[in-house]
PDB file of C-alpha atoms in Angstrom:
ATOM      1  CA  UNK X 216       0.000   0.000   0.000  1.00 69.00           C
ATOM      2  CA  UNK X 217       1.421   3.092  -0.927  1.00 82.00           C
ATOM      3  CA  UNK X 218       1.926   5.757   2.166  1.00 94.00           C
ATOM      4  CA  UNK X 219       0.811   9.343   2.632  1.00 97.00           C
ATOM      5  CA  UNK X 220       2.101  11.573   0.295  1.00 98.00           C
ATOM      6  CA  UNK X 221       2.983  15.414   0.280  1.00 98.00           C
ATOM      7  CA  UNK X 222       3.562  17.776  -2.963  1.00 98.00           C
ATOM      8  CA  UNK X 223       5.262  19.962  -3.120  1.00 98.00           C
ATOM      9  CA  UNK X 224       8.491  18.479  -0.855  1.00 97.00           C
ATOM     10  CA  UNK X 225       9.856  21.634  -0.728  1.00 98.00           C
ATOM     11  CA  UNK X 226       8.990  25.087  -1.448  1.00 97.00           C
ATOM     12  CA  UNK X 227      10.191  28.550  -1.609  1.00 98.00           C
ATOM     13  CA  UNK X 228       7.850  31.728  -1.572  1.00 98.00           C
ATOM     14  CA  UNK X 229       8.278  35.419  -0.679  1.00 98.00           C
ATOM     15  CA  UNK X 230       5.965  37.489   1.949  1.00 98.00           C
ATOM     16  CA  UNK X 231       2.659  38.483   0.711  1.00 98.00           C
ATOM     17  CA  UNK X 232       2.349  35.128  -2.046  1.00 98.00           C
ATOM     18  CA  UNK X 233       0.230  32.499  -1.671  1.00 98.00           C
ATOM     19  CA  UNK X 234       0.434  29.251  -1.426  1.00 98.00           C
ATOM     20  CA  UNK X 235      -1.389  25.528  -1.404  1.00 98.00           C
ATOM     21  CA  UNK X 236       0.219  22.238  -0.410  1.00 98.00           C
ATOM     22  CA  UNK X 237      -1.446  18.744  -1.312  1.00 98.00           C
ATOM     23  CA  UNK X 238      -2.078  15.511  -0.025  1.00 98.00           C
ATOM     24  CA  UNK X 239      -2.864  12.348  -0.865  1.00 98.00           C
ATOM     25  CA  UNK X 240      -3.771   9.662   1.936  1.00 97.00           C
ATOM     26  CA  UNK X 241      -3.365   6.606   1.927  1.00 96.00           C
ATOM     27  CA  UNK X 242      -5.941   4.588  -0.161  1.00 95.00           C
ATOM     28  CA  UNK X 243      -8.887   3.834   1.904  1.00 93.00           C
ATOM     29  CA  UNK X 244      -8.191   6.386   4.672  1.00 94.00           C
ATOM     30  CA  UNK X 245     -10.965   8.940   5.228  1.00 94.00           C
ATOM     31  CA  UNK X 246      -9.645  11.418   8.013  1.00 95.00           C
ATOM     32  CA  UNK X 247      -6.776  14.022   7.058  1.00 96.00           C
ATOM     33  CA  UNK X 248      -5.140  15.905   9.518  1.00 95.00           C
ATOM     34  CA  UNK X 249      -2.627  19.093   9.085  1.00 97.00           C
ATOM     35  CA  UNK X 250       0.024  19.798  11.425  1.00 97.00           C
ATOM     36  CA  UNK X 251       2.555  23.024  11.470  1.00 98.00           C
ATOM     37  CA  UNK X 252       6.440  22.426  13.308  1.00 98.00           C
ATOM     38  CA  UNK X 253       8.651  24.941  13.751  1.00 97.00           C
ATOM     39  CA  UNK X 254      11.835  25.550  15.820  1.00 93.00           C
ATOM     40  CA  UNK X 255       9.851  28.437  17.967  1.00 91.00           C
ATOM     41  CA  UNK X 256       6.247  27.053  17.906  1.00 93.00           C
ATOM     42  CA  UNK X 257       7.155  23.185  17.665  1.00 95.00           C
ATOM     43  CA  UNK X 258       3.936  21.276  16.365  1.00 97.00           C
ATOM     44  CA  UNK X 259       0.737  23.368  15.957  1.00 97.00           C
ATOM     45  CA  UNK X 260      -2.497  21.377  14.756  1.00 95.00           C
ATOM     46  CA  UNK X 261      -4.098  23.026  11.963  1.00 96.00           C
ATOM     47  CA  UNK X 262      -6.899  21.195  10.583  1.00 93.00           C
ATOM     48  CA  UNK X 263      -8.660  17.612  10.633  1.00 94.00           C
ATOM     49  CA  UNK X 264     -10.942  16.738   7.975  1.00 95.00           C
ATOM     50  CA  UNK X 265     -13.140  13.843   7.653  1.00 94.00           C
ATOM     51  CA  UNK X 266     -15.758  13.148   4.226  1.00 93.00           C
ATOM     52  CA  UNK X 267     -14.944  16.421   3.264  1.00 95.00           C
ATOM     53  CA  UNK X 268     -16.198  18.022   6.244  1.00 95.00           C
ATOM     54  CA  UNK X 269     -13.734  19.879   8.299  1.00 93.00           C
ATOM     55  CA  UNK X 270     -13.952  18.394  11.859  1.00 90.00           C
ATOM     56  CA  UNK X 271     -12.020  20.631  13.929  1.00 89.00           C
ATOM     57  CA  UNK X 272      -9.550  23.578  13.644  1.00 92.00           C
ATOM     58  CA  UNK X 273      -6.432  24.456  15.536  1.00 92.00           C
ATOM     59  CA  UNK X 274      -5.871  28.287  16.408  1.00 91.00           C
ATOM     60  CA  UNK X 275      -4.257  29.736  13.216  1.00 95.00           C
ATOM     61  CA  UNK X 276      -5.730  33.015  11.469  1.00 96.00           C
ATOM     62  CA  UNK X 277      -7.924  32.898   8.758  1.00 96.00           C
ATOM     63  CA  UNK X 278      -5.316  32.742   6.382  1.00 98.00           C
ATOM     64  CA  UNK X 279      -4.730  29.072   7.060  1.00 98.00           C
ATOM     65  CA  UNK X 280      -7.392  27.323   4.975  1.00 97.00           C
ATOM     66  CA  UNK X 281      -7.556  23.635   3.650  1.00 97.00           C
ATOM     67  CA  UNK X 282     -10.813  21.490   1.820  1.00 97.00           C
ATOM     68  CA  UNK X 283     -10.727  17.583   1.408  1.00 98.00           C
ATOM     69  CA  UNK X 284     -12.136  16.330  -1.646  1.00 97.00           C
ATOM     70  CA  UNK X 285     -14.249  12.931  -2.372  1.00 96.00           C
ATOM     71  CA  UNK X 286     -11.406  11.355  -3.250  1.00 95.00           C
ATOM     72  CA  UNK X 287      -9.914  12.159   0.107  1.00 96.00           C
ATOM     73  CA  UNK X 288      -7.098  13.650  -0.902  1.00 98.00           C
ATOM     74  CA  UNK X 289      -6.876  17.955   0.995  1.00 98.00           C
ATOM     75  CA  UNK X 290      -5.029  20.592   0.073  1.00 98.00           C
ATOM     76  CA  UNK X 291      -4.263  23.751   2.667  1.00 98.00           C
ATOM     77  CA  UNK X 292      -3.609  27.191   1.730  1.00 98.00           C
ATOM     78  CA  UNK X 293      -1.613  29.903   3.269  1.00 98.00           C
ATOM     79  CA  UNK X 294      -2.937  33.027   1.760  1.00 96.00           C
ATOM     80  CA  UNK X 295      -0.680  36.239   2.647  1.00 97.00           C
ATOM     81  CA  UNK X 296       2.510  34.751   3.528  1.00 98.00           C
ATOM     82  CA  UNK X 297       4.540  35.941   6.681  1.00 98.00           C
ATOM     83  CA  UNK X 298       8.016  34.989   7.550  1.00 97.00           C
ATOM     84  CA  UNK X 299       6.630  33.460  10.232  1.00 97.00           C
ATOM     85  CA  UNK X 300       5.284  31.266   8.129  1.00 98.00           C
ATOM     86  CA  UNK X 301       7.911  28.948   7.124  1.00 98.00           C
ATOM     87  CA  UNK X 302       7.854  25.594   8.471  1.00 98.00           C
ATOM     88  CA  UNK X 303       7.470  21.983   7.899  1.00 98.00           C
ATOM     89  CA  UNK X 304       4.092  21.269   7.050  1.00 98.00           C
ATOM     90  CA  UNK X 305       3.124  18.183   7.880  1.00 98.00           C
ATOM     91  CA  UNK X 306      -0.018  15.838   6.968  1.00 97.00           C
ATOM     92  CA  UNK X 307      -1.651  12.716   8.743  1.00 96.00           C
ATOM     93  CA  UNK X 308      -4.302  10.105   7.404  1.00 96.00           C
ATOM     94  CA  UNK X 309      -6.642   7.535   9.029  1.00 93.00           C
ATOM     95  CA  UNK X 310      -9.055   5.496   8.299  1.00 91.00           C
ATOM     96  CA  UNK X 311     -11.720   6.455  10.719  1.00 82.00           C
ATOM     97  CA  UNK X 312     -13.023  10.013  11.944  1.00 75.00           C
ATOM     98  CA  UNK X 313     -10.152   9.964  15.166  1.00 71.00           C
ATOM     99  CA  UNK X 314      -6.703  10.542  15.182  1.00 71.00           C
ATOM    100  CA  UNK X 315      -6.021   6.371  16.229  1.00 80.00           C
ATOM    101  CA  UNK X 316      -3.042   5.324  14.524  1.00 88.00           C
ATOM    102  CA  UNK X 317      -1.909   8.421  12.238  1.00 93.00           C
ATOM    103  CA  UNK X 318       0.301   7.640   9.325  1.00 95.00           C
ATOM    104  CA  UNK X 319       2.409  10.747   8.467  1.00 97.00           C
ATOM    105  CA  UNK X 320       3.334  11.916   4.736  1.00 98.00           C
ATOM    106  CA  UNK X 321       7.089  12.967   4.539  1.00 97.00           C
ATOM    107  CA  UNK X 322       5.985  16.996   4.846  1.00 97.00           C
ATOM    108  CA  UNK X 323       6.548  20.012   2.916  1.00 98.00           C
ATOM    109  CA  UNK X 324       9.293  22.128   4.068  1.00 97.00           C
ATOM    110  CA  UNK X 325       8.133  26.023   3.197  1.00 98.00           C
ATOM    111  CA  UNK X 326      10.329  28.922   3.560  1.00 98.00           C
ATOM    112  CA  UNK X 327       9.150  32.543   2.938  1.00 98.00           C
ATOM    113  CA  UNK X 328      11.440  34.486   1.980  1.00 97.00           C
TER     114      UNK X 328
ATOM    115  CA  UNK W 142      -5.905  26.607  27.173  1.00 74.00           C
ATOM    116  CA  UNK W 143      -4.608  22.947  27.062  1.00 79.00           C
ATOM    117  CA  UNK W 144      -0.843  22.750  28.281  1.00 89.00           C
ATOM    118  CA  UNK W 145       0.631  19.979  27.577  1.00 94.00           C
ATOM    119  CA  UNK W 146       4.025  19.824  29.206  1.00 95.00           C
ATOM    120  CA  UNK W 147       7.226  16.620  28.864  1.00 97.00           C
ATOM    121  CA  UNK W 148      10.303  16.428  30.797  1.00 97.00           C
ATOM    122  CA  UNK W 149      12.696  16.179  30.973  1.00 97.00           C
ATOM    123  CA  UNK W 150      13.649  18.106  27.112  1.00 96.00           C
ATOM    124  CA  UNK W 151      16.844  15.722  26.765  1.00 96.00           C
ATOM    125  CA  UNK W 152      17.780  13.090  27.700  1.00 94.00           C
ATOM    126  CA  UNK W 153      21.303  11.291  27.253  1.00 95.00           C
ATOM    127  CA  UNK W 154      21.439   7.760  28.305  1.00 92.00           C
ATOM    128  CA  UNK W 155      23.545   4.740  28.205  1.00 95.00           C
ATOM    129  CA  UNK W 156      22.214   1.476  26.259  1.00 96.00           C
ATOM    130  CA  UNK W 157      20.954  -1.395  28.359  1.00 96.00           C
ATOM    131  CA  UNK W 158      19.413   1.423  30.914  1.00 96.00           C
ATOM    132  CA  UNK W 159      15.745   1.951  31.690  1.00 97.00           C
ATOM    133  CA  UNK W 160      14.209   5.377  31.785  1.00 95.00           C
ATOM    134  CA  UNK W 161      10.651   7.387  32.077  1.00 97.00           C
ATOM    135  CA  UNK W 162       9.896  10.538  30.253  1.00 98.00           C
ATOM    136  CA  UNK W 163       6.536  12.225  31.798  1.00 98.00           C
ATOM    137  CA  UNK W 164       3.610  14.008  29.831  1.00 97.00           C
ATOM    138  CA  UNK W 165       1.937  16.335  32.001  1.00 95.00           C
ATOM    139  CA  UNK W 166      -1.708  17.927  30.568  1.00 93.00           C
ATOM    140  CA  UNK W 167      -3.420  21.040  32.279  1.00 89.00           C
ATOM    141  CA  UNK W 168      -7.399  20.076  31.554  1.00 81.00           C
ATOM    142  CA  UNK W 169      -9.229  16.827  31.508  1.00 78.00           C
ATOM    143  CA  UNK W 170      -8.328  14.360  28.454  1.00 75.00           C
ATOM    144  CA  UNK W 171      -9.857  12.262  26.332  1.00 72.00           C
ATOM    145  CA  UNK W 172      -7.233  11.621  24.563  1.00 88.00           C
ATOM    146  CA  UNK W 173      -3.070  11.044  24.684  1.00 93.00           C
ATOM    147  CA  UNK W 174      -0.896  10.100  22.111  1.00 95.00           C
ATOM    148  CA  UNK W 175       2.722   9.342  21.484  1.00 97.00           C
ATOM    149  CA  UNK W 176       5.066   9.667  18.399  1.00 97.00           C
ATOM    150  CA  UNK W 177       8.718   9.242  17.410  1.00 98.00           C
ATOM    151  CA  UNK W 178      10.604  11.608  14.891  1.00 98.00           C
ATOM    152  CA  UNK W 179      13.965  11.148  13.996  1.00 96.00           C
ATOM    153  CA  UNK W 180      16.295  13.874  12.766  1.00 93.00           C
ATOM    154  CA  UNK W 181      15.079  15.650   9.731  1.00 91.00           C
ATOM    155  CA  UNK W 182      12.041  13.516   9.220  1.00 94.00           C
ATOM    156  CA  UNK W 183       8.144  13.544   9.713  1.00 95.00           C
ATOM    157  CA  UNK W 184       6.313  11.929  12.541  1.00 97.00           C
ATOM    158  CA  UNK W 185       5.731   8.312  13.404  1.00 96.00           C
ATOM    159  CA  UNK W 186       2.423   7.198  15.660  1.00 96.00           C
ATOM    160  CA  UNK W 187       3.555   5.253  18.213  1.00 97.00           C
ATOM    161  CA  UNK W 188       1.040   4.777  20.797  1.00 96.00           C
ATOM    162  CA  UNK W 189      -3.036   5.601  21.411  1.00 94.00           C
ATOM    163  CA  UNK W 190      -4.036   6.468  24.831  1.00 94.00           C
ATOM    164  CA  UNK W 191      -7.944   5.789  24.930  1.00 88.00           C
ATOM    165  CA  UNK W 192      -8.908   5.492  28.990  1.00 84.00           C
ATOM    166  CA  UNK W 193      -7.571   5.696  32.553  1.00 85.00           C
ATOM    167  CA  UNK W 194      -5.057   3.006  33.407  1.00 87.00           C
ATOM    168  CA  UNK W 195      -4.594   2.351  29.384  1.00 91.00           C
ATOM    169  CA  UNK W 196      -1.155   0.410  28.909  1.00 94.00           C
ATOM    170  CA  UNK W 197       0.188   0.128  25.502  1.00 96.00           C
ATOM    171  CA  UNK W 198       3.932  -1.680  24.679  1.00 97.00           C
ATOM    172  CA  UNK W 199       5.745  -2.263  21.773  1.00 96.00           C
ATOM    173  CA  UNK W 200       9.163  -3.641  22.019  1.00 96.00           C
ATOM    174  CA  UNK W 201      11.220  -2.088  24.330  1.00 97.00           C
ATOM    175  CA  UNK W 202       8.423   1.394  24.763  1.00 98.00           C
ATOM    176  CA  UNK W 203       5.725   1.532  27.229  1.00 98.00           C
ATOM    177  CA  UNK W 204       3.168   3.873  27.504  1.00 98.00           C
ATOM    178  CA  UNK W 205       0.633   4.444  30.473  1.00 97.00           C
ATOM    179  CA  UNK W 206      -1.975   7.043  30.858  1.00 95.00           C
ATOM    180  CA  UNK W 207      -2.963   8.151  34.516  1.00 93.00           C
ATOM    181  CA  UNK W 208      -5.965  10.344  33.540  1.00 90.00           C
ATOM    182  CA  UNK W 209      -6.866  11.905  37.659  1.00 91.00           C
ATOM    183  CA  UNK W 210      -3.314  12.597  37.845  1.00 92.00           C
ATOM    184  CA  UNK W 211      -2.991  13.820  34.077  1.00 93.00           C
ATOM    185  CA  UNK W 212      -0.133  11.860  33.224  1.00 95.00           C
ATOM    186  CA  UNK W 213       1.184   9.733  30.979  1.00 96.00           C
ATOM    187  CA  UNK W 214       4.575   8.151  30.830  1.00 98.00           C
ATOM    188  CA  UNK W 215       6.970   6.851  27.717  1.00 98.00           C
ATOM    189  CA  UNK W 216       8.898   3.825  29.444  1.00 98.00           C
ATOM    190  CA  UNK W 217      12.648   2.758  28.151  1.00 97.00           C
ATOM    191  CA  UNK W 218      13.458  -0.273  29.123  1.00 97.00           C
ATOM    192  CA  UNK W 219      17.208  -1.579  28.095  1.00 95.00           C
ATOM    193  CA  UNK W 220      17.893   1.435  25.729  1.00 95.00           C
ATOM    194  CA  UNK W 221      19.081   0.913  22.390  1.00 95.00           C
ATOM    195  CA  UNK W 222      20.769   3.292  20.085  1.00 95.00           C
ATOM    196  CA  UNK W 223      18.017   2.544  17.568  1.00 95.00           C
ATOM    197  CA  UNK W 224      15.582   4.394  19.452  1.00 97.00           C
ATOM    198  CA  UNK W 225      17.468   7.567  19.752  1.00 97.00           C
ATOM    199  CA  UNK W 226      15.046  10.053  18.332  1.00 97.00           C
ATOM    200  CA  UNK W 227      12.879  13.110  19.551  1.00 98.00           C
ATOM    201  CA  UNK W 228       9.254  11.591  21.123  1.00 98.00           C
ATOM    202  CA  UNK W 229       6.773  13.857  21.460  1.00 98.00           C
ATOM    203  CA  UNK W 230       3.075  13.289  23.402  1.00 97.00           C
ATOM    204  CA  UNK W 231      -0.135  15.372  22.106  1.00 95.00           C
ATOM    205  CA  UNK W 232      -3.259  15.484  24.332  1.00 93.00           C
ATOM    206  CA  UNK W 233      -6.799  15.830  23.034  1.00 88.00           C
ATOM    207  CA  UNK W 234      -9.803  17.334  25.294  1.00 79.00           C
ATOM    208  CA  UNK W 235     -13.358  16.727  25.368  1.00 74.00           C
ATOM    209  CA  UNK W 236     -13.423  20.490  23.492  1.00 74.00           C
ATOM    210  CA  UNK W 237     -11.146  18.884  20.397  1.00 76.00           C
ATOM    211  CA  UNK W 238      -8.137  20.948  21.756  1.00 82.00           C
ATOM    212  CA  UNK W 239      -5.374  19.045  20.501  1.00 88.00           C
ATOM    213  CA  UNK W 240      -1.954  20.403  21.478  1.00 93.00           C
ATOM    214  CA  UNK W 241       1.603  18.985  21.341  1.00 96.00           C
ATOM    215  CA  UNK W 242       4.233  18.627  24.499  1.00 96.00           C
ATOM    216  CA  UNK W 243       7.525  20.218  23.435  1.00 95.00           C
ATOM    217  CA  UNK W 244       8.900  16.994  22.805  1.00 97.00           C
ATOM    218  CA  UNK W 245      12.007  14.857  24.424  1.00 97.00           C
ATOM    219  CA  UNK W 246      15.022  14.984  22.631  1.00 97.00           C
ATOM    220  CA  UNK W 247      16.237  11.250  23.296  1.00 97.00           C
ATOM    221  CA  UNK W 248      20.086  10.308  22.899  1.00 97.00           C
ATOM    222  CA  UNK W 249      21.323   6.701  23.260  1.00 96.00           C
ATOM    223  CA  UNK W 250      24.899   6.312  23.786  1.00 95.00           C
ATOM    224  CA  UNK W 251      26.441   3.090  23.372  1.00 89.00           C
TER     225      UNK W 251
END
């Protein structure tokens, strides 16, 4: 079975882009989940999605936004970029609507520039 | 808020010894979790916390969740340098707060 994966792996942007990360769960697995790390912060939860519908949210500003599509797969978008911004990105799927037994994609490493 | 607090932050210690690193959460829990990552890679589930007095192990890791004392350990028993790697523990509250402990940097030195 193929794991989680992430697109882009890396990514470079300057303040005041935009920008939307993808991905893909692993076949079968309903629930997404979104998580921010960074050196200052450490890991920040972001979103969890579930059939489309987003679950819960973690305490980010409105420019954090993300969807999940029928086919599972999400995308988030970081609209406005900050420095503060730049981070490892990292998504989780699972098969049911909880967080038991998370299987991480590699991440996407963003830096704003 | 939910605090979720580990110590100790590192944590240097010989193979073949045993050690505990402690989870501490600020408001009542449904939920603690455990994960591994290793240096310059993404996170690895290792452990589910569901209920009070839950005890989870998987080779030489054992987790326990205390939920009137709010806290849950990470037992090492007879260290190896394979599991050298930064855990971290995440608690989630009957409000869906889900928040991350600042993680335990983990050295194994043969």
């Amino acid at each position: 079975k193929a794991g989680v994966t992430q697109t882009p792996r890396y990514l470079i942007k300057t303040r005041g882009q935009q920008v939307t990360l993808s991905c893909s769960p692993i076949s079968g697995h309903r629930s997404v989940s979104w998580y921010q790390q960074t050196p200052g912060q450490g890991l920040q939860f972001l979103f969890e999605y579930f059939s489309e519908t987003q679950r819960n949210k973690g305490n980010f500003p409105g420019r954090f936004s993300g969807r999940q599509f029928s086919n599972s797969r999400s995308e988030m978008n970081v609209s406005t970029l900050e420095l503060g911004d730049s981070a490892l990105y990292l998504c989780a799927s699972s098969f049911g609507s909880g967080r038991e037994t998370q299987y991480f994609g590699p991440g996407t490493r963003l830096l704003v520039l | 808020e939910l605090k979720v607090e580990q110590n100790p932050l590192f944590l240097s210690m010989q193979e073949g010894k045993n050690y505990t690193i402690y989870c501490n959460y600020s408001t009542t829990s449904d939920r603690l979790y455990w994960y591994r990552q290793d240096p310059g890679k993404s996170l690895e589930s290792l452990f589910v916390l569901l209920s009070n007095g839950a005890v989870k192990q998987e080779g030489r890791l054992m987790a326990s969740l205390d939920t009137k004392a709010r806290l849950s350990t990470l037992h090492i028993t007879a260290a190896v340098h394979d599991l050298s790697a930064t855990y971290f523990c995440a608690s989630e509250n009957t409000g869906n707060q889900f928040y991350f402990g600042t993680g335990t940097s983990l050295t194994v030195i043969p």
